[in-house]
Tab-separated table of N, CA and C and ligand atoms in Angstrom:
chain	number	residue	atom	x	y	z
I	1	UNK	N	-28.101	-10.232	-14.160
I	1	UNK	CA	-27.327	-9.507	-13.138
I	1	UNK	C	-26.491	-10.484	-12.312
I	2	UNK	N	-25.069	-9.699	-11.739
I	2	UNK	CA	-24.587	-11.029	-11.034
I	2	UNK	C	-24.783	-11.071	-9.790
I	3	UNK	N	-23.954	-11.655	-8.647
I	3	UNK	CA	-24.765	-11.551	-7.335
I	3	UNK	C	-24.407	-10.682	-6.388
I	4	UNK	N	-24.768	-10.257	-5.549
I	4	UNK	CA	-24.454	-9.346	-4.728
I	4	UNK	C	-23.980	-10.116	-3.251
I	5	UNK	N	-23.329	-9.569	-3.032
I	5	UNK	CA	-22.277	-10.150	-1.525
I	5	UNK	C	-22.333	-8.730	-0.430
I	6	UNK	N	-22.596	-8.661	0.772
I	6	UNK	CA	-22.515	-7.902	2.009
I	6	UNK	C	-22.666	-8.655	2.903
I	7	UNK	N	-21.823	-7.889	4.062
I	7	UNK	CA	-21.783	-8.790	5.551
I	7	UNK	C	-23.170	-7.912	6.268
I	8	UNK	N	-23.452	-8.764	6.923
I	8	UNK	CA	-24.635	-8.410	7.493
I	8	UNK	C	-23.855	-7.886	8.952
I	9	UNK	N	-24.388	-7.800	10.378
I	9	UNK	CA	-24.458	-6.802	11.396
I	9	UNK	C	-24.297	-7.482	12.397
I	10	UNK	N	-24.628	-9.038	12.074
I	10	UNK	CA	-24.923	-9.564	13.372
I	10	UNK	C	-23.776	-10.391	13.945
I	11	UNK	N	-23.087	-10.166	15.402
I	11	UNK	CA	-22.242	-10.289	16.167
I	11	UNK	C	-22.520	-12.004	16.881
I	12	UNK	N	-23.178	-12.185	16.818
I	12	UNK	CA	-23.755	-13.686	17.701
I	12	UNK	C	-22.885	-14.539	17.325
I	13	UNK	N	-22.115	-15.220	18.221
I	13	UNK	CA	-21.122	-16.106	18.321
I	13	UNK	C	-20.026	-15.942	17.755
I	14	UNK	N	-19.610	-14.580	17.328
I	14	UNK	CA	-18.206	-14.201	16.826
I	14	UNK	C	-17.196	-13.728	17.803
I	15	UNK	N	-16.375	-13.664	17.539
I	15	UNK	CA	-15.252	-13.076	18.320
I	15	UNK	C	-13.911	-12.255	17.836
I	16	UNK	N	-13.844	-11.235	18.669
I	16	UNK	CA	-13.164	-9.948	18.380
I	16	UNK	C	-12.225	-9.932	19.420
I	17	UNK	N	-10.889	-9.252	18.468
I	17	UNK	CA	-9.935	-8.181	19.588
I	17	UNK	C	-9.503	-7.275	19.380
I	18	UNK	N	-9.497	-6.357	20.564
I	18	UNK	CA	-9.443	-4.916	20.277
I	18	UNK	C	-7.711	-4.639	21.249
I	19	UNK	N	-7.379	-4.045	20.115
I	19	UNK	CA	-5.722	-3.798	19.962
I	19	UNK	C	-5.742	-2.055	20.326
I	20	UNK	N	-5.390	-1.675	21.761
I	20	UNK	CA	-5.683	-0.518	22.217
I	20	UNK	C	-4.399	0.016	22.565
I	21	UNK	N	-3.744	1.521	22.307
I	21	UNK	CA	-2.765	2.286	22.206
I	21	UNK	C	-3.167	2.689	23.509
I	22	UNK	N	-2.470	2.710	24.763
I	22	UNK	CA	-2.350	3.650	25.711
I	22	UNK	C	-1.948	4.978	25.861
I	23	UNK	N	-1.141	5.715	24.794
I	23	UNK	CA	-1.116	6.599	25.123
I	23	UNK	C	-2.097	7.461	24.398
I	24	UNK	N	-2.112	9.092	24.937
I	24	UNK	CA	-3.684	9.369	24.776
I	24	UNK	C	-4.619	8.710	25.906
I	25	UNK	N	-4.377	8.282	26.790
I	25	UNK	CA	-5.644	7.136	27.009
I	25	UNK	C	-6.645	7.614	27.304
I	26	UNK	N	-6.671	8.869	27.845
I	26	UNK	CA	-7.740	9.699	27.978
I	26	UNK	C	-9.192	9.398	26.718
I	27	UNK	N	-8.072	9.453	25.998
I	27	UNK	CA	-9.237	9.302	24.352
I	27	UNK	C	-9.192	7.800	23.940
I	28	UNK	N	-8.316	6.842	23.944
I	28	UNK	CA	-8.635	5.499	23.325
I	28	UNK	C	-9.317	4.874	24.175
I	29	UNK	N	-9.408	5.218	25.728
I	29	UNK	CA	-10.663	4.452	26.956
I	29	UNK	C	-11.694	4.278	26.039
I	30	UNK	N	-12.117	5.982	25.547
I	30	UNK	CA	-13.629	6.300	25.340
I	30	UNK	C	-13.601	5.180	23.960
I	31	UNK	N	-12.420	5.855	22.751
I	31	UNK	CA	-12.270	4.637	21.679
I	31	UNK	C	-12.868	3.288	22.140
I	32	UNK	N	-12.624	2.563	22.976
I	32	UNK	CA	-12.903	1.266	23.637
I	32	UNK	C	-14.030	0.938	23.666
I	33	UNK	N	-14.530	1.877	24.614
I	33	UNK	CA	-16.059	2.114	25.162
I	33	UNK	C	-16.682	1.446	24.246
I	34	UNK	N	-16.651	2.824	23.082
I	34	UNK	CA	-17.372	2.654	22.215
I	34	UNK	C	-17.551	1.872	21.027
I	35	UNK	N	-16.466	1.216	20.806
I	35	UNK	CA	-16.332	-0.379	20.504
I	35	UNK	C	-16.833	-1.250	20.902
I	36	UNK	N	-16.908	-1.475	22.516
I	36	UNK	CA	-17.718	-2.496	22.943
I	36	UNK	C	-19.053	-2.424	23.301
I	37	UNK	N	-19.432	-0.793	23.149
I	37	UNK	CA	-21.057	-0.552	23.174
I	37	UNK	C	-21.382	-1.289	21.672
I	38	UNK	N	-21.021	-1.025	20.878
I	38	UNK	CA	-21.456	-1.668	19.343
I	38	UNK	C	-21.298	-2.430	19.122
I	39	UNK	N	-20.303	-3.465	20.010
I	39	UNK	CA	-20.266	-5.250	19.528
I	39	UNK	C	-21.542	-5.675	20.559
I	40	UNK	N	-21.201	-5.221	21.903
I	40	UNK	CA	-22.606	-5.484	22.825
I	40	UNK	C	-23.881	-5.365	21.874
I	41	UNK	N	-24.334	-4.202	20.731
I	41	UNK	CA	-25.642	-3.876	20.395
I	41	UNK	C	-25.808	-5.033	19.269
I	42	UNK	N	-24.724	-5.464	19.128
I	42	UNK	CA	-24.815	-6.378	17.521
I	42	UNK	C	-24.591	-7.549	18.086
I	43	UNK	N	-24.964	-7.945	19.324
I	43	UNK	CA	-25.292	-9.512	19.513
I	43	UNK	C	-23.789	-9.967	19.905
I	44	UNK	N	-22.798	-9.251	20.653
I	44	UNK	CA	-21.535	-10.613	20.847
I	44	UNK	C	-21.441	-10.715	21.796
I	45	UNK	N	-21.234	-11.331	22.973
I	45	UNK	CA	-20.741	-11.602	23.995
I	45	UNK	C	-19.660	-10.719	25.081
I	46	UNK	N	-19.304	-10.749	25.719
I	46	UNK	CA	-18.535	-10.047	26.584
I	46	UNK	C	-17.053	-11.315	26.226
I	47	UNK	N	-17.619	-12.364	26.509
I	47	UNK	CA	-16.565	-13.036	26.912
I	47	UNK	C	-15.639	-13.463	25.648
I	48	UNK	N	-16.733	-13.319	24.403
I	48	UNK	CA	-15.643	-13.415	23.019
I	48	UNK	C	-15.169	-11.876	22.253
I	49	UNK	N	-14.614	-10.704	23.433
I	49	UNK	CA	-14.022	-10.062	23.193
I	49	UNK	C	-12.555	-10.134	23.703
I	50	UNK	N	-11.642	-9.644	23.159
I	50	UNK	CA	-10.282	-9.922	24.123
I	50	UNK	C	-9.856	-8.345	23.768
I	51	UNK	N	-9.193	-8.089	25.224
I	51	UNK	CA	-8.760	-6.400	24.538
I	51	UNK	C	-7.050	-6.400	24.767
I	52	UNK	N	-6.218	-6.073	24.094
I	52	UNK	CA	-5.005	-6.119	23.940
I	52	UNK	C	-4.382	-4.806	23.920
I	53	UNK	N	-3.624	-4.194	25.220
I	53	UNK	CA	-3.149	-3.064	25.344
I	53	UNK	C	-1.490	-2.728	24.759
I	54	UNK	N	-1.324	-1.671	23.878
I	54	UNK	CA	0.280	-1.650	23.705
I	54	UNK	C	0.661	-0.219	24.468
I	55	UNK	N	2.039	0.188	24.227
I	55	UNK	CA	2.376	1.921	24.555
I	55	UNK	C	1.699	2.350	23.702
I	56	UNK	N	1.900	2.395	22.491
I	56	UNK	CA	0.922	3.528	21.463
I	56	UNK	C	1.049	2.713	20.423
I	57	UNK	N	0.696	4.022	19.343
I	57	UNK	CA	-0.010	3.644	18.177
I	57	UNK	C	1.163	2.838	17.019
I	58	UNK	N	2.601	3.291	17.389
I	58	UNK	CA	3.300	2.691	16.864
I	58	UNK	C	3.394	0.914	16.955
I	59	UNK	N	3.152	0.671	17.959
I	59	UNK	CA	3.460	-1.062	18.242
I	59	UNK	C	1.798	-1.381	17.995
I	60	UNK	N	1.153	-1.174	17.454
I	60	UNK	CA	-0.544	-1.828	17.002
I	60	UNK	C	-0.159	-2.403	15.857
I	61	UNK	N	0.344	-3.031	14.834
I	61	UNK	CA	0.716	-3.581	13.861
I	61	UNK	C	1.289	-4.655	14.534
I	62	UNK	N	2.168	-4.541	14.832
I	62	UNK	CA	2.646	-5.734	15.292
I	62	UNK	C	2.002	-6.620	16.140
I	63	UNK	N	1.097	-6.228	17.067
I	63	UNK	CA	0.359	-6.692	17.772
I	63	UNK	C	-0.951	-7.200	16.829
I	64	UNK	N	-1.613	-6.554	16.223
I	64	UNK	CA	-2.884	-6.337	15.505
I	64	UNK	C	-1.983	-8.008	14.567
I	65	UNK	N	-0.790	-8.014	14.205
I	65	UNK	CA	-0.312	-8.773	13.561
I	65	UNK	C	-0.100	-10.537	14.064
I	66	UNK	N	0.474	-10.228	15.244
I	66	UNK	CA	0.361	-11.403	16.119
I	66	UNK	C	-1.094	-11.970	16.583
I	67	UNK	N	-1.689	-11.358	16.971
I	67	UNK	CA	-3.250	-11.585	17.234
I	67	UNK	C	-4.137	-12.320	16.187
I	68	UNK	N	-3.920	-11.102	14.699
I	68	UNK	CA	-4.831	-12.112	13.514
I	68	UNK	C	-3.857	-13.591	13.290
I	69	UNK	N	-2.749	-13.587	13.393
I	69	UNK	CA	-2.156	-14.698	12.881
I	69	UNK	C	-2.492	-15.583	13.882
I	70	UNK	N	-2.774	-15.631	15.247
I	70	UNK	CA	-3.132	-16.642	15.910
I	70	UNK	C	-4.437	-17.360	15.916
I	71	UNK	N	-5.460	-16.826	14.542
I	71	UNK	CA	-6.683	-17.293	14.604
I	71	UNK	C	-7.622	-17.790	15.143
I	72	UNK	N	-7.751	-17.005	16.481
I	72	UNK	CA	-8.605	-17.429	17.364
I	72	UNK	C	-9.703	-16.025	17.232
I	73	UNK	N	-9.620	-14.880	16.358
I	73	UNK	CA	-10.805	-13.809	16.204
I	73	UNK	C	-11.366	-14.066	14.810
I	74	UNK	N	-12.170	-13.135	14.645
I	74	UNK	CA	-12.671	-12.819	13.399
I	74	UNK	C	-12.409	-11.918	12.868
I	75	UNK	N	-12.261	-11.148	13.476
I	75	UNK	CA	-11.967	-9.393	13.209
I	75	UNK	C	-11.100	-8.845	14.267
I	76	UNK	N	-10.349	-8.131	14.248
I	76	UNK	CA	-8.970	-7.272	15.118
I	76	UNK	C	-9.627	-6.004	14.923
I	77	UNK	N	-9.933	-5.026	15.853
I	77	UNK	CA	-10.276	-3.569	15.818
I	77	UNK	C	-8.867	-2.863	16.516
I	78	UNK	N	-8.203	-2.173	15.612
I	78	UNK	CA	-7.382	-1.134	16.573
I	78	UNK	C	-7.739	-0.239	16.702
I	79	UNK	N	-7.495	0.626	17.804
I	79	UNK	CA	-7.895	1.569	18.689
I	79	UNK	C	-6.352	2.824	18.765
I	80	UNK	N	-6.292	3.649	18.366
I	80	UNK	CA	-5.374	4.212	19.132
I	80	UNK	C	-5.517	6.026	18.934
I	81	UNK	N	-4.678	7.062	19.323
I	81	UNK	CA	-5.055	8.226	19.128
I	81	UNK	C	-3.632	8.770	18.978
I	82	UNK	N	-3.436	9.517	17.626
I	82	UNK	CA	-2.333	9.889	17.344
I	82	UNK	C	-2.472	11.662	17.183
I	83	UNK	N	-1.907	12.863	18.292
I	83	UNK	CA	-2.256	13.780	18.157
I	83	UNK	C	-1.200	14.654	17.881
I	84	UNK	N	-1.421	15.620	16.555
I	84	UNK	CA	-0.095	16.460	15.904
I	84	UNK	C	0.514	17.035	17.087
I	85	UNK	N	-0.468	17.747	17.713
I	85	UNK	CA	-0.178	18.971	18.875
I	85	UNK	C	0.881	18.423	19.901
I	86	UNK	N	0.770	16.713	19.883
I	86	UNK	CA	1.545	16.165	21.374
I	86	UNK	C	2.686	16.200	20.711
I	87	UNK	N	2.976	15.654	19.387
I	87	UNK	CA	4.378	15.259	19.131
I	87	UNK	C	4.891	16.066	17.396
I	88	UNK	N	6.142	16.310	17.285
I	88	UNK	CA	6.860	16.787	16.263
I	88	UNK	C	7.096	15.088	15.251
I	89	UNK	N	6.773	14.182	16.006
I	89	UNK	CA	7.095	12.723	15.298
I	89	UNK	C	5.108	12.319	14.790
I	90	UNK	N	4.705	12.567	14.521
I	90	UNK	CA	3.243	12.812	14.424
I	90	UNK	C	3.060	12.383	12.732
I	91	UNK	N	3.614	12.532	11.920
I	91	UNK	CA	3.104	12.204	10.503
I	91	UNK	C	4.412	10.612	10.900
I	92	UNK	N	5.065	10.412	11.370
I	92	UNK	CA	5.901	9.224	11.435
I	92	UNK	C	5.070	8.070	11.925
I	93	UNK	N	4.812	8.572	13.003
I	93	UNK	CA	3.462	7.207	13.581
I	93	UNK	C	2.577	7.085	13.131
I	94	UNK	N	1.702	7.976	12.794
I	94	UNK	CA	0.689	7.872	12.145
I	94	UNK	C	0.585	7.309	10.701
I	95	UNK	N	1.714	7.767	10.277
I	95	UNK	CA	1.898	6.836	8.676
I	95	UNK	C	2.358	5.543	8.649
I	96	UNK	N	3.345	5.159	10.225
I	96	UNK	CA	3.904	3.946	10.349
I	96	UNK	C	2.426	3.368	10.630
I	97	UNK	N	1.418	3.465	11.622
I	97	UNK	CA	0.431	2.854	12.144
I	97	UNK	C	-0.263	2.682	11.011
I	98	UNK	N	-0.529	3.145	10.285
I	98	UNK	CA	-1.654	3.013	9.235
I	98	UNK	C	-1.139	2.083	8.197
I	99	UNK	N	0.194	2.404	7.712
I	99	UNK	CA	0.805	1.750	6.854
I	99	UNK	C	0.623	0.463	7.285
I	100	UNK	N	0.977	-0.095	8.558
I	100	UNK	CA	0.913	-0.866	9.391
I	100	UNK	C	-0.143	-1.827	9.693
I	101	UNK	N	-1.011	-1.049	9.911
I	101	UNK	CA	-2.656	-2.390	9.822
I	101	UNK	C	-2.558	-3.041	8.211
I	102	UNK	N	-2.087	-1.638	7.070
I	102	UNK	CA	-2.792	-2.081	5.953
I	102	UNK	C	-1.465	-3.566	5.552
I	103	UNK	N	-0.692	-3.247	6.361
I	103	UNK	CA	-0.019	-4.880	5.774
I	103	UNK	C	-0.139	-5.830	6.395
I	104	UNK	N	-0.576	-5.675	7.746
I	104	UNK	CA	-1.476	-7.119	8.208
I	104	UNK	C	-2.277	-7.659	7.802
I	105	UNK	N	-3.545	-6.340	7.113
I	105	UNK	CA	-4.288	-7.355	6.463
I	105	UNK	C	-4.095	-7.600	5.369
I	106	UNK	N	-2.756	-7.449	4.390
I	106	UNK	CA	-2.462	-8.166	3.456
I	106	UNK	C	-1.742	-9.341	3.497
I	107	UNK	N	-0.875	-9.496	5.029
I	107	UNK	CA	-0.269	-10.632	5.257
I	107	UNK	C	-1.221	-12.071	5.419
I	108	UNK	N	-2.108	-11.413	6.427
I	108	UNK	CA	-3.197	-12.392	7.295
I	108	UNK	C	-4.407	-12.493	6.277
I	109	UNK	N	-5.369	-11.472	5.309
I	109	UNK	CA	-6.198	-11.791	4.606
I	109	UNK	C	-7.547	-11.764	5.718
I	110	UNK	N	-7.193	-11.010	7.134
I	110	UNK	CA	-7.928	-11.039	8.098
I	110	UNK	C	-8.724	-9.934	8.099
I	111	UNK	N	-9.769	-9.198	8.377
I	111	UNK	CA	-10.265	-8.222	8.650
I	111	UNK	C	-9.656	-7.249	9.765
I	112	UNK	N	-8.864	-6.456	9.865
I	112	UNK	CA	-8.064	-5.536	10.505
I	112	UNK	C	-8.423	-4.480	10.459
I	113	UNK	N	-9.425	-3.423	11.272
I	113	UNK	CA	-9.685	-2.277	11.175
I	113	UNK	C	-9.179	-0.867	11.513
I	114	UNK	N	-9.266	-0.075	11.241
I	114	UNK	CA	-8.400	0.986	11.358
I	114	UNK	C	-8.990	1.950	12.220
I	115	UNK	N	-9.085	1.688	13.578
I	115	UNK	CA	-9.979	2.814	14.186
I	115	UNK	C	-9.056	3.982	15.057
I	116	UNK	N	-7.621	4.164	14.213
I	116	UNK	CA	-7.058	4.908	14.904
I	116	UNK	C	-7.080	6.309	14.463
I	117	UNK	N	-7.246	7.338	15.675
I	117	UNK	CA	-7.863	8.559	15.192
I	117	UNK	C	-6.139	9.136	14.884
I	118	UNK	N	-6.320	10.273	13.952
I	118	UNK	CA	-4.989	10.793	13.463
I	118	UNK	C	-5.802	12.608	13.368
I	119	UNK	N	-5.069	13.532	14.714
I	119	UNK	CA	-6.147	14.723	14.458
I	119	UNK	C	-5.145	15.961	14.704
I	120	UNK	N	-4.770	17.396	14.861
I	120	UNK	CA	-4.268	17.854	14.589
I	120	UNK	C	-4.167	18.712	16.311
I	121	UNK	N	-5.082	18.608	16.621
I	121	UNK	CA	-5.389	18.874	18.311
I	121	UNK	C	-6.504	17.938	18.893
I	122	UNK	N	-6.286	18.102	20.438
I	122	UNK	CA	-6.372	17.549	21.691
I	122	UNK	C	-8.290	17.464	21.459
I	123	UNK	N	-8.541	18.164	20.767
I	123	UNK	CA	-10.183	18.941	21.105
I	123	UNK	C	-10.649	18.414	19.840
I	124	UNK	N	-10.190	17.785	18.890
I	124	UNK	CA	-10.513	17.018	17.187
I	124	UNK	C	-10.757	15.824	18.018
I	125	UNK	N	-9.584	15.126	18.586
I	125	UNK	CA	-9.795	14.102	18.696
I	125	UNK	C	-10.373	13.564	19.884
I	126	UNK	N	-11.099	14.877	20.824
I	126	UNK	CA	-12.340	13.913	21.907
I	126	UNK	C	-13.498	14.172	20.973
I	127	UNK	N	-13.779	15.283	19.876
I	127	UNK	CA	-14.473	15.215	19.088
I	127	UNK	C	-14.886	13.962	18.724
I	128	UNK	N	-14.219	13.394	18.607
I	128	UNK	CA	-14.368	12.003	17.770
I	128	UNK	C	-14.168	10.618	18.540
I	129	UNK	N	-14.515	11.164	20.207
I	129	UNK	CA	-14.268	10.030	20.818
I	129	UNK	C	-15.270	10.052	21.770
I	130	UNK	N	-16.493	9.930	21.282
I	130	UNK	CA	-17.922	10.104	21.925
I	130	UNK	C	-18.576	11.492	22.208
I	131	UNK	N	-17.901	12.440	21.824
I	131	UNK	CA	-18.337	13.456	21.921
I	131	UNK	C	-19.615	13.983	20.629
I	132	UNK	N	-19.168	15.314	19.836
I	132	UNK	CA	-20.232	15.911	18.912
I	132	UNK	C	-19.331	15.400	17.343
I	133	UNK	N	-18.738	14.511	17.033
I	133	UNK	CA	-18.297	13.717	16.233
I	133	UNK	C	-18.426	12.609	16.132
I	134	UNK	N	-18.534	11.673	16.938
I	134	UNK	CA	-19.146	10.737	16.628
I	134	UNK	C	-18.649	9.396	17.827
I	135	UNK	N	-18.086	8.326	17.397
I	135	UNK	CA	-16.836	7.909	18.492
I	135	UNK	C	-16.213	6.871	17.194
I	136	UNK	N	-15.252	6.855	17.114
I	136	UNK	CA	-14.713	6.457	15.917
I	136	UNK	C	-13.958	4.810	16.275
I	137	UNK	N	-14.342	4.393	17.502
I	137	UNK	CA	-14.261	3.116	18.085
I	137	UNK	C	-15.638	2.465	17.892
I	138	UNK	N	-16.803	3.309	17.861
I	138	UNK	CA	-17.844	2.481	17.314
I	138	UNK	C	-18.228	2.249	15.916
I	139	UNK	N	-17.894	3.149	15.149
I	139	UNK	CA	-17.754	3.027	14.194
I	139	UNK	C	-16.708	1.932	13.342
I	140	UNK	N	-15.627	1.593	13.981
I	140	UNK	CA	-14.621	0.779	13.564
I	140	UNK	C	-15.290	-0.459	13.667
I	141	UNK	N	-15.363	-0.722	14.967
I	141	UNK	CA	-16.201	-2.337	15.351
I	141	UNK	C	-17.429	-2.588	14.495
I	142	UNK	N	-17.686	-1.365	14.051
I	142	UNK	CA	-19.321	-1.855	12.902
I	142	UNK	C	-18.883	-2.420	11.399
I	143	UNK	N	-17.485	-1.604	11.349
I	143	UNK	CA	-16.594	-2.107	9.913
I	143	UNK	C	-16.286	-3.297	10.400
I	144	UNK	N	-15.929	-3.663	11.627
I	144	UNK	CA	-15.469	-5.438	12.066
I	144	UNK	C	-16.540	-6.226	11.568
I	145	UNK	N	-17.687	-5.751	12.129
I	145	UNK	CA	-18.637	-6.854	11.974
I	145	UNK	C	-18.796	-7.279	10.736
I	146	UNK	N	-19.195	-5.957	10.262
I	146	UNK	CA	-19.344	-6.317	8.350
I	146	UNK	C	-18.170	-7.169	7.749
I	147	UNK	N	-17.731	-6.964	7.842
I	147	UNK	CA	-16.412	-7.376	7.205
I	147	UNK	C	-16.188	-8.778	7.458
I	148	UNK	N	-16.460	-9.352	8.783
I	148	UNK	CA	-16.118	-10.664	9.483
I	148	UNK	C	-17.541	-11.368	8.892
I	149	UNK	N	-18.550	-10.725	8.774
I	149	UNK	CA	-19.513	-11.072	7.941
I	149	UNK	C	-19.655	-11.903	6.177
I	150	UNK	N	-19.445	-10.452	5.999
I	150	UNK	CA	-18.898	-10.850	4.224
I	150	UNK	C	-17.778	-11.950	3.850
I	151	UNK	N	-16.621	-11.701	4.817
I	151	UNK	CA	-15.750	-12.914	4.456
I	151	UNK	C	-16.317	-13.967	4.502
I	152	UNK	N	-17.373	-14.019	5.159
I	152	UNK	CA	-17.821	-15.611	5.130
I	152	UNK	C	-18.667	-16.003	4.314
I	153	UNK	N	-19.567	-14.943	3.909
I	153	UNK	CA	-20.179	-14.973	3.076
I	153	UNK	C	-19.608	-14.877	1.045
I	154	UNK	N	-18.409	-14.565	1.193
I	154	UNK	CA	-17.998	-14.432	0.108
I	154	UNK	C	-17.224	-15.925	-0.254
I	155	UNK	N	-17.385	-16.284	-1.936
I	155	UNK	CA	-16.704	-17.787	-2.138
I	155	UNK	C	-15.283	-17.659	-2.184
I	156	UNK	N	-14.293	-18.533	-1.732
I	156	UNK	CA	-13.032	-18.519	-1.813
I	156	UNK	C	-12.652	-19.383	-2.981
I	157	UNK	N	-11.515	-18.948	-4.032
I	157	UNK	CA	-11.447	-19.481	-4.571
I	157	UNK	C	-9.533	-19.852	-4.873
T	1	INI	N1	1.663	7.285	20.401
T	1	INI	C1	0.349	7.490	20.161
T	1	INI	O1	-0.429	6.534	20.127
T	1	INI	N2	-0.126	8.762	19.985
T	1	INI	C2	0.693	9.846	20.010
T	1	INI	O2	0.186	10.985	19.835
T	1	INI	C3	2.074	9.642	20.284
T	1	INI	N3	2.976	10.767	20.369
T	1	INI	O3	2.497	11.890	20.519
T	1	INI	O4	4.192	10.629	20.402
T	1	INI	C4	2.541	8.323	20.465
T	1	INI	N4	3.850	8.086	20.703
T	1	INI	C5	4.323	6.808	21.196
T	1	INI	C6	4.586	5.793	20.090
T	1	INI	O5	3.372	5.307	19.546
T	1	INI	C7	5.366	4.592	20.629
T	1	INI	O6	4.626	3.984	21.658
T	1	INI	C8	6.744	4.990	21.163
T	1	INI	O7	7.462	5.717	20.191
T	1	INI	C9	7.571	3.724	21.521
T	1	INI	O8	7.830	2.928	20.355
């Protein structure tokens, strides 16, 4: 059999930044929150988090972009909340944003997570921002960890 590779959980002496969309903020606060409740539970520090605010979800790429390229994290968590109901431009951002992380982390080779909610109304997406869904900022930061994990654990060749 050959070998098996996973990042393990544990946060101790790593460091993260969380790339947060203001608008919505109502919902990317809680996003936040709950990001830093789950790096707090997995051992990281307060002080090796950095949180990086933009207008919205459109400018998180670029940012999420500047940030991994300056190699001072391990993992970049974005945060943002993109809701159909607010805007008629709603499949534009949301496809730009997404499109968007996924070529940072093909530029950078960095762990870039995607914790931006994309929901159709106002009431989906507190669903999913600590409410009876889950919080989808803690969930993201748990994909950070792993991920910032495994890379290290995996051989480069
Ligand atoms: N940005 C969001 O993060 N969520 C939204 O729902 C949203 N709406 O509804 O328009 C939104 N718009 C702002 C956009 O991300 C940019 O900040 C803006 O277009 C300036 O470039």
């Amino acid at each position: 059999m050959g070998k098996k590779f996973e990042g393990a959980l544990d946060g101790e002496g790593r460091k993260f930044a969380l790339i947060i969309g203001r608008f919505n903020e109502f919902v990317t606060s809680r996003l936040r929150d709950g990001a830093l409740d789950c790096l707090a539970r997995h051992g990281v520090s307060p002080g090796d988090i950095d949180e990086v605010w933009v207008p919205g979800a459109y400018e998180i790429p670029l940012a999420a972009q500047v940030v991994a390229e300056g190699g001072q994290h391990d993992a970049v968590i974005c945060l943002g909340a993109v809701i159909r109901g607010a805007t008629p431009h709603f499949d534009f951002i949301a496809g730009e944003c997404v499109r968007g992380i996924g070529r940072v982390v093909a530029k950078t080779g960095m762990p870039v997570v995607n914790g931006v909610l994309t929901t159709d109304t106002v009431e989906q997406a507190v669903e999913r921002a600590g409410s009876k869904a889950g919080n989808r900022g803690w969930d993201a930061a748990l994909s950070a960890l792993e991920m910032a994990s495994l890379l290290e654990a995996l051989p480069e060749e």
